[in-house]
Coordinates of C-alpha atoms in Angstrom, one line a residue:
X289 CA 14.8 -7.0 -24.7
X290 CA 17.9 -9.1 -25.6
X291 CA 17.6 -11.9 -27.9
X292 CA 18.0 -15.2 -25.8
X293 CA 20.1 -17.9 -27.4
X294 CA 18.6 -21.3 -26.7
X295 CA 20.0 -24.8 -27.8
X296 CA 20.7 -23.9 -31.4
X297 CA 18.0 -21.4 -31.9
X298 CA 17.2 -17.9 -30.9
X299 CA 14.4 -16.4 -28.9
X300 CA 13.6 -13.0 -30.2
X301 CA 11.8 -10.4 -28.1
X302 CA 12.3 -7.1 -30.2
X303 CA 10.8 -6.6 -33.5
X304 CA 9.9 -10.1 -33.6
X305 CA 7.2 -10.1 -36.4
X306 CA 9.8 -8.4 -38.7
X307 CA 12.5 -10.9 -37.5
X308 CA 10.0 -13.7 -38.4
X309 CA 9.6 -12.3 -41.9
X310 CA 13.5 -12.1 -42.3
X311 CA 13.7 -15.7 -41.0
X312 CA 11.2 -17.0 -43.6
X313 CA 13.1 -15.3 -46.6
X314 CA 16.5 -16.2 -45.4
X315 CA 15.3 -19.8 -45.1
X316 CA 14.3 -20.2 -48.6
X317 CA 11.6 -22.5 -47.9
X318 CA 9.7 -24.1 -50.7
X319 CA 6.3 -23.4 -48.9
X320 CA 5.3 -22.5 -45.4
X321 CA 2.2 -22.8 -43.3
X322 CA 0.6 -21.2 -40.3
X323 CA -1.2 -23.3 -37.8
X324 CA -3.9 -21.2 -35.9
X325 CA -7.2 -21.5 -34.1
X326 CA -10.3 -19.4 -34.5
X327 CA -9.1 -16.9 -31.8
X328 CA -5.6 -16.3 -33.1
X329 CA -6.9 -16.1 -36.5
X330 CA -9.0 -13.2 -35.6
X331 CA -6.7 -11.4 -33.0
X332 CA -3.2 -12.3 -34.0
X333 CA -2.9 -13.6 -37.7
X334 CA -3.2 -10.0 -39.3
X335 CA 0.0 -8.9 -37.6
X336 CA 1.9 -11.4 -39.6
X337 CA 0.0 -11.5 -42.8
X338 CA 0.3 -7.8 -43.2
X339 CA 3.9 -8.3 -43.5
X340 CA 3.6 -11.0 -46.0
X341 CA 2.5 -8.9 -49.0
X342 CA 5.3 -10.0 -51.1
X343 CA 5.2 -13.7 -50.2
X344 CA 2.4 -15.9 -51.6
X345 CA 3.8 -19.3 -51.0
X346 CA 1.9 -20.0 -47.8
X347 CA -1.3 -21.6 -46.5
X348 CA -3.4 -21.3 -43.5
X349 CA -4.4 -24.4 -41.3
X350 CA -7.0 -23.6 -38.6
X351 CA -8.0 -25.8 -35.8
X352 CA -10.5 -25.5 -33.0
X353 CA -9.2 -23.8 -29.6
X354 CA -8.6 -25.6 -26.7
X355 CA -7.1 -28.6 -25.0
X356 CA -9.8 -30.8 -26.5
X357 CA -8.3 -30.3 -30.0
X358 CA -4.6 -31.6 -28.9
X359 CA -5.4 -35.3 -29.7
X360 CA -4.5 -37.6 -32.5
X361 CA -7.6 -37.1 -34.8
X362 CA -7.0 -33.3 -35.0
X363 CA -3.2 -34.1 -35.6
X364 CA -4.2 -36.4 -38.5
X365 CA -6.2 -33.6 -40.0
X366 CA -3.2 -31.4 -39.8
X367 CA -1.0 -33.8 -41.6
X368 CA -3.7 -34.5 -44.3
X369 CA -3.8 -30.8 -44.9
X370 CA -0.1 -30.6 -45.3
X371 CA -0.5 -33.4 -47.8
X372 CA -3.1 -31.8 -49.8
X373 CA -1.3 -28.5 -49.7
X374 CA 1.8 -30.0 -51.3
X375 CA 4.2 -29.7 -48.2
X376 CA 7.6 -31.2 -48.7
X377 CA 10.7 -31.4 -46.6
X378 CA 11.7 -27.9 -47.3
X379 CA 8.6 -26.7 -45.9
X380 CA 8.1 -24.6 -42.7
X381 CA 5.6 -24.8 -40.2
X382 CA 4.6 -21.6 -38.1
X383 CA 2.7 -22.3 -34.9
X384 CA 0.9 -19.0 -34.1
X385 CA -1.2 -19.5 -30.9
X386 CA -1.0 -20.7 -27.3
X387 CA 0.2 -24.0 -25.7
X388 CA -2.1 -26.2 -27.7
X389 CA -0.9 -24.9 -31.0
X390 CA 2.7 -24.8 -29.8
X391 CA 2.6 -28.5 -28.6
X392 CA 0.6 -30.0 -31.3
X393 CA 2.0 -27.9 -34.2
X394 CA 5.5 -28.9 -33.2
X395 CA 4.6 -32.6 -33.0
X396 CA 2.9 -32.6 -36.4
X397 CA 5.8 -31.0 -37.8
X398 CA 8.5 -32.8 -36.2
X399 CA 6.9 -36.3 -37.5
X400 CA 5.6 -35.1 -40.9
X401 CA 7.9 -36.7 -43.5
X402 CA 10.2 -37.7 -40.6
X403 CA 10.4 -34.0 -39.8
X404 CA 10.1 -30.5 -41.2
X405 CA 11.2 -27.2 -39.8
X406 CA 8.8 -25.3 -37.5
X407 CA 8.9 -22.2 -35.4
X408 CA 6.8 -20.8 -32.6
X409 CA 5.1 -17.5 -32.3
X410 CA 3.6 -17.8 -28.9
X411 CA 0.3 -15.5 -28.5
X412 CA -0.5 -16.3 -24.6
X413 CA 1.5 -15.9 -21.6
X414 CA 1.4 -19.3 -21.0
X415 CA 3.2 -20.2 -24.5
X416 CA 5.6 -17.5 -24.2
X417 CA 7.0 -18.5 -20.9
X418 CA 6.5 -22.3 -21.1
X419 CA 5.4 -24.0 -24.3
X420 CA 7.3 -22.4 -26.7
X421 CA 10.6 -22.8 -25.1
X422 CA 12.4 -26.1 -24.5
X423 CA 11.6 -28.6 -27.5
X424 CA 8.8 -30.6 -26.2
X425 CA 6.1 -31.4 -28.6
X426 CA 2.9 -33.4 -27.8
X427 CA -0.7 -34.5 -28.0
X428 CA -3.1 -36.3 -25.4
X429 CA -4.5 -39.6 -25.6
X430 CA -7.8 -40.6 -23.7
X431 CA -7.2 -37.3 -21.7
X432 CA -3.7 -38.3 -20.6
X433 CA -1.8 -35.0 -21.2
X434 CA 1.3 -35.0 -23.6
X435 CA 1.5 -38.8 -23.4
X436 CA 2.6 -39.0 -27.1
X437 CA 5.4 -36.6 -28.1
X438 CA 8.9 -35.8 -29.1
X439 CA 11.8 -33.7 -28.0
X440 CA 12.5 -31.5 -31.2
X441 CA 13.7 -28.0 -31.0
X442 CA 12.0 -25.3 -33.2
X443 CA 14.2 -23.1 -35.4
X444 CA 13.3 -20.2 -33.7
X445 CA 10.9 -18.5 -31.3
X446 CA 9.2 -14.9 -31.9
X447 CA 7.7 -13.4 -28.8
X448 CA 5.6 -10.2 -29.3
X449 CA 4.4 -8.8 -26.0
X450 CA 1.6 -6.8 -27.7
X451 CA -0.2 -10.2 -28.4
X452 CA -0.8 -10.4 -24.6
X453 CA -3.1 -7.2 -25.1
X454 CA -5.6 -9.5 -26.8
X455 CA -6.0 -11.9 -23.7
X456 CA -8.5 -11.9 -20.9
X457 CA -7.5 -11.5 -17.4
X458 CA -8.0 -15.4 -16.8
X459 CA -5.5 -16.2 -19.5
X460 CA -2.8 -14.1 -18.0
X461 CA -3.1 -15.5 -14.7
X462 CA -2.9 -19.0 -16.4
X463 CA 0.4 -18.1 -17.8
X464 CA 1.6 -16.5 -14.4
X465 CA 1.4 -19.8 -12.7
X466 CA 4.3 -21.1 -14.7
X467 CA 6.3 -17.9 -14.1
X468 CA 5.7 -18.4 -10.2
X469 CA 6.8 -22.0 -10.7
X470 CA 10.1 -20.7 -12.4
X471 CA 10.9 -18.5 -9.3
X472 CA 10.0 -21.3 -6.7
X473 CA 12.2 -24.1 -8.3
X474 CA 15.5 -22.1 -8.9
X475 CA 15.3 -18.3 -8.3
X476 CA 14.2 -16.9 -5.0
X477 CA 15.0 -13.3 -6.2
X478 CA 12.5 -13.8 -9.2
X479 CA 10.0 -15.3 -6.7
X480 CA 10.5 -12.1 -4.6
X481 CA 10.3 -9.6 -7.7
X482 CA 7.1 -11.2 -9.0
X483 CA 5.6 -10.8 -5.6
X484 CA 6.4 -7.2 -5.6
X485 CA 5.0 -6.6 -9.0
X486 CA 1.5 -6.3 -10.8
X487 CA 0.8 -9.8 -11.0
X488 CA -2.3 -9.0 -13.2
X489 CA -0.1 -7.5 -15.8
X490 CA 3.5 -9.0 -15.9
X491 CA 6.0 -6.9 -17.5
X492 CA 8.0 -7.8 -20.5
X493 CA 11.2 -7.6 -18.3
X494 CA 9.5 -10.4 -16.0
X495 CA 8.6 -12.4 -19.0
X496 CA 12.1 -12.3 -20.4
X497 CA 13.5 -13.3 -16.9
X498 CA 11.2 -16.1 -16.8
X499 CA 12.2 -17.4 -20.3
X500 CA 15.9 -17.0 -19.2
X501 CA 15.3 -19.3 -16.3
X502 CA 13.5 -22.1 -18.3
X503 CA 16.0 -21.8 -21.2
X504 CA 18.9 -22.3 -18.8
X505 CA 17.4 -25.5 -17.4
X506 CA 16.7 -27.0 -20.8
X507 CA 20.0 -26.4 -22.2
X508 CA 21.6 -28.2 -19.3
X509 CA 19.1 -31.0 -19.8
X510 CA 17.3 -31.1 -23.1
X511 CA 15.8 -34.5 -22.7
X512 CA 14.7 -34.4 -19.0
X513 CA 17.0 -36.9 -17.5
X514 CA 18.1 -34.6 -14.6
X515 CA 17.5 -31.0 -13.8
X516 CA 14.8 -30.5 -16.2
X517 CA 12.5 -32.7 -14.1
X518 CA 12.6 -29.6 -11.8
X519 CA 10.0 -27.9 -14.3
X520 CA 7.7 -30.6 -13.3
X521 CA 6.9 -28.9 -9.9
X522 CA 3.1 -28.7 -9.5
X523 CA 2.3 -30.7 -12.5
X524 CA 1.9 -34.3 -11.0
X525 CA -1.0 -33.3 -8.9
X526 CA -1.9 -30.3 -11.3
X527 CA -2.2 -32.3 -14.5
X528 CA -4.5 -34.8 -12.9
X529 CA -6.6 -31.9 -11.4
X530 CA -6.6 -30.3 -14.9
X531 CA -7.7 -33.5 -16.7
X532 CA -10.4 -34.5 -14.2
X533 CA -11.6 -30.9 -14.7
X534 CA -11.7 -31.3 -18.5
X535 CA -13.5 -34.5 -18.3
X536 CA -16.2 -33.3 -15.9
X537 CA -16.5 -29.3 -15.9
X538 CA -16.8 -29.0 -19.7
X539 CA -17.1 -25.4 -20.6
X540 CA -16.1 -24.5 -16.9
X541 CA -13.1 -26.4 -17.0
X542 CA -9.9 -25.2 -15.2
X543 CA -7.3 -23.5 -17.4
X544 CA -3.7 -25.2 -17.3
X545 CA -2.4 -22.6 -15.0
X546 CA -5.3 -22.8 -12.6
X547 CA -4.8 -26.4 -12.2
X548 CA -1.0 -26.1 -11.7
X549 CA -1.5 -23.5 -9.0
X550 CA -3.5 -26.1 -7.1
X551 CA -0.7 -28.6 -8.0
X552 CA 2.0 -26.2 -6.6
X553 CA -0.1 -25.6 -3.3
X554 CA -0.3 -29.4 -2.9
X555 CA 3.2 -30.1 -3.9
X556 CA 4.5 -27.6 -1.6
X557 CA 2.7 -29.1 1.5
X558 CA 4.3 -32.5 0.3
X559 CA 7.7 -30.5 0.3
X560 CA 7.1 -29.4 3.9
X561 CA 6.2 -32.9 4.9
X562 CA 9.0 -34.8 3.0
X563 CA 11.8 -32.4 1.6
X564 CA 12.6 -29.9 4.3
X565 CA 10.5 -26.7 3.1
X566 CA 9.9 -24.5 6.2
X567 CA 6.6 -24.0 7.5
X568 CA 7.0 -20.1 6.9
X569 CA 7.9 -21.0 3.2
X570 CA 4.9 -23.2 2.8
X571 CA 2.6 -20.4 4.2
X572 CA 4.2 -17.9 2.0
X573 CA 3.8 -19.9 -1.1
X574 CA 0.2 -20.9 -0.1
X575 CA -0.8 -17.2 0.7
X576 CA 0.5 -15.8 -2.7
X577 CA -0.9 -18.6 -5.0
X578 CA -4.3 -18.9 -3.1
X579 CA -4.6 -14.9 -3.3
X580 CA -4.3 -15.1 -7.0
X581 CA -6.5 -18.0 -8.2
X582 CA -10.2 -18.7 -7.3
X583 CA -10.7 -21.9 -5.0
X584 CA -11.7 -24.8 -6.8
X585 CA -13.7 -27.6 -5.2
X586 CA -12.2 -30.9 -4.9
X587 CA -14.5 -33.3 -3.1
X588 CA -12.9 -36.4 -1.4
X589 CA -14.9 -38.6 -3.5
X590 CA -12.7 -37.5 -6.6
X591 CA -9.6 -38.3 -4.9
X592 CA -9.4 -42.1 -6.0
X593 CA -10.0 -40.9 -9.7
X594 CA -7.2 -38.2 -9.4
X595 CA -4.9 -40.9 -8.0
X596 CA -5.7 -43.1 -11.1
X597 CA -4.9 -40.3 -13.2
X598 CA -1.6 -39.7 -11.4
X599 CA -0.6 -43.2 -11.9
X600 CA -0.7 -42.8 -15.7
X601 CA 1.7 -39.6 -15.4
X602 CA 4.6 -40.1 -17.8
X603 CA 7.2 -39.0 -15.0
X604 CA 6.3 -42.1 -12.9
X605 CA 8.9 -44.8 -12.2
X606 CA 8.0 -48.6 -11.6
X607 CA 4.4 -47.8 -11.2
X608 CA 5.1 -45.2 -8.4
X609 CA 3.9 -41.6 -8.3
X610 CA 6.9 -39.4 -8.8
X611 CA 7.1 -35.6 -7.7
X612 CA 9.5 -32.7 -7.8
X613 CA 9.4 -30.8 -4.5
X614 CA 11.1 -27.9 -2.9
X615 CA 13.7 -27.9 0.0
X616 CA 13.5 -24.1 0.1
X617 CA 12.1 -21.4 -2.1
X618 CA 14.5 -21.2 -5.3
X619 CA 15.7 -24.7 -4.6
X620 CA 14.1 -28.1 -5.8
X621 CA 14.4 -31.9 -5.2
X622 CA 13.7 -34.3 -8.1
X623 CA 12.5 -37.9 -8.0
X624 CA 10.3 -38.0 -4.9
X625 CA 8.1 -41.0 -4.8
X626 CA 4.8 -40.1 -3.0
X627 CA 2.3 -42.6 -1.7
X628 CA -1.4 -42.4 -2.2
X629 CA -1.9 -41.4 1.2
X630 CA 0.6 -38.5 1.1
X631 CA -1.1 -37.2 -2.1
X632 CA -4.5 -37.4 -0.7
X633 CA -3.3 -35.6 2.4
X634 CA -1.9 -32.8 0.1
X635 CA -5.3 -32.5 -1.7
X636 CA -7.0 -32.1 1.7
X637 CA -4.5 -29.5 2.7
X638 CA -5.8 -27.4 -0.4
X639 CA -9.1 -28.2 0.4
X640 CA -9.0 -27.0 3.9
X641 CA -7.8 -23.6 2.9

């Protein structure tokens, strides 16, 4: 696969681990640090450390897996370990893991000593097509997702398709939601290609295509002032559903992609009501997504809590809930203010399926 050039950094697909080792050596870093969780330490870290036999100037930092770790307390723990290990401004952070590792590792690095270099080695489908690309870093506070963060670009991204072989099927589907979103917002041909493919086992070519779509958007609008808001499709409602599930379902909580899938169905319904999406297109989107993801129970008694979570969303304007909607499959409309009544109607649409 061809290397993709993003905003001043490369995204490698071929021989990515060898390219990472070359990058470290050429960077002449004083030290480097590998941030992992307990899963990537077992399944993915050896693929890197086996190539570092002649490089002993690094340390490992491991955190607990899961969204619950993406908060200020764990971030402080990372900063303290960097201090204890003697990190300076010529140090490098390697974020080896999924979306939590990419988001929090990028945030910790971008703020430590006012910023040290970092790279992403995404090991989940979600992080390969979404979290590792675009320069967003972030942590959660009071279960509000990514409410604290920076726009800071990595120095490089190294995507290794083989890491996906270590994932359970549920995590593949979680990442697939973002790929479906990329087709829905800007590329109807990609949406059609996904529909015709084995959606339980996306090919490296489809992953590469997805990264190209996101990369094109973020290059045009790196700080989310305009077109980049398209990437929020499904996320206003989806993030609220995800947060509510994390708070109430504990060990059985929805994955990010499962929640975004719900959000995309709801916001496709709003697109039909408010932005001109045809009924045929709404039915197509609903059928495809609903056929991939298990139905999740959202009782009407939870709607007020979900609306309260949506009101805390960082994309809102003047205290009003702001959604990205679709005018057609492959075309988007940003900055659509949605009322509480409309949002509840969209949730009822999902629950009625």
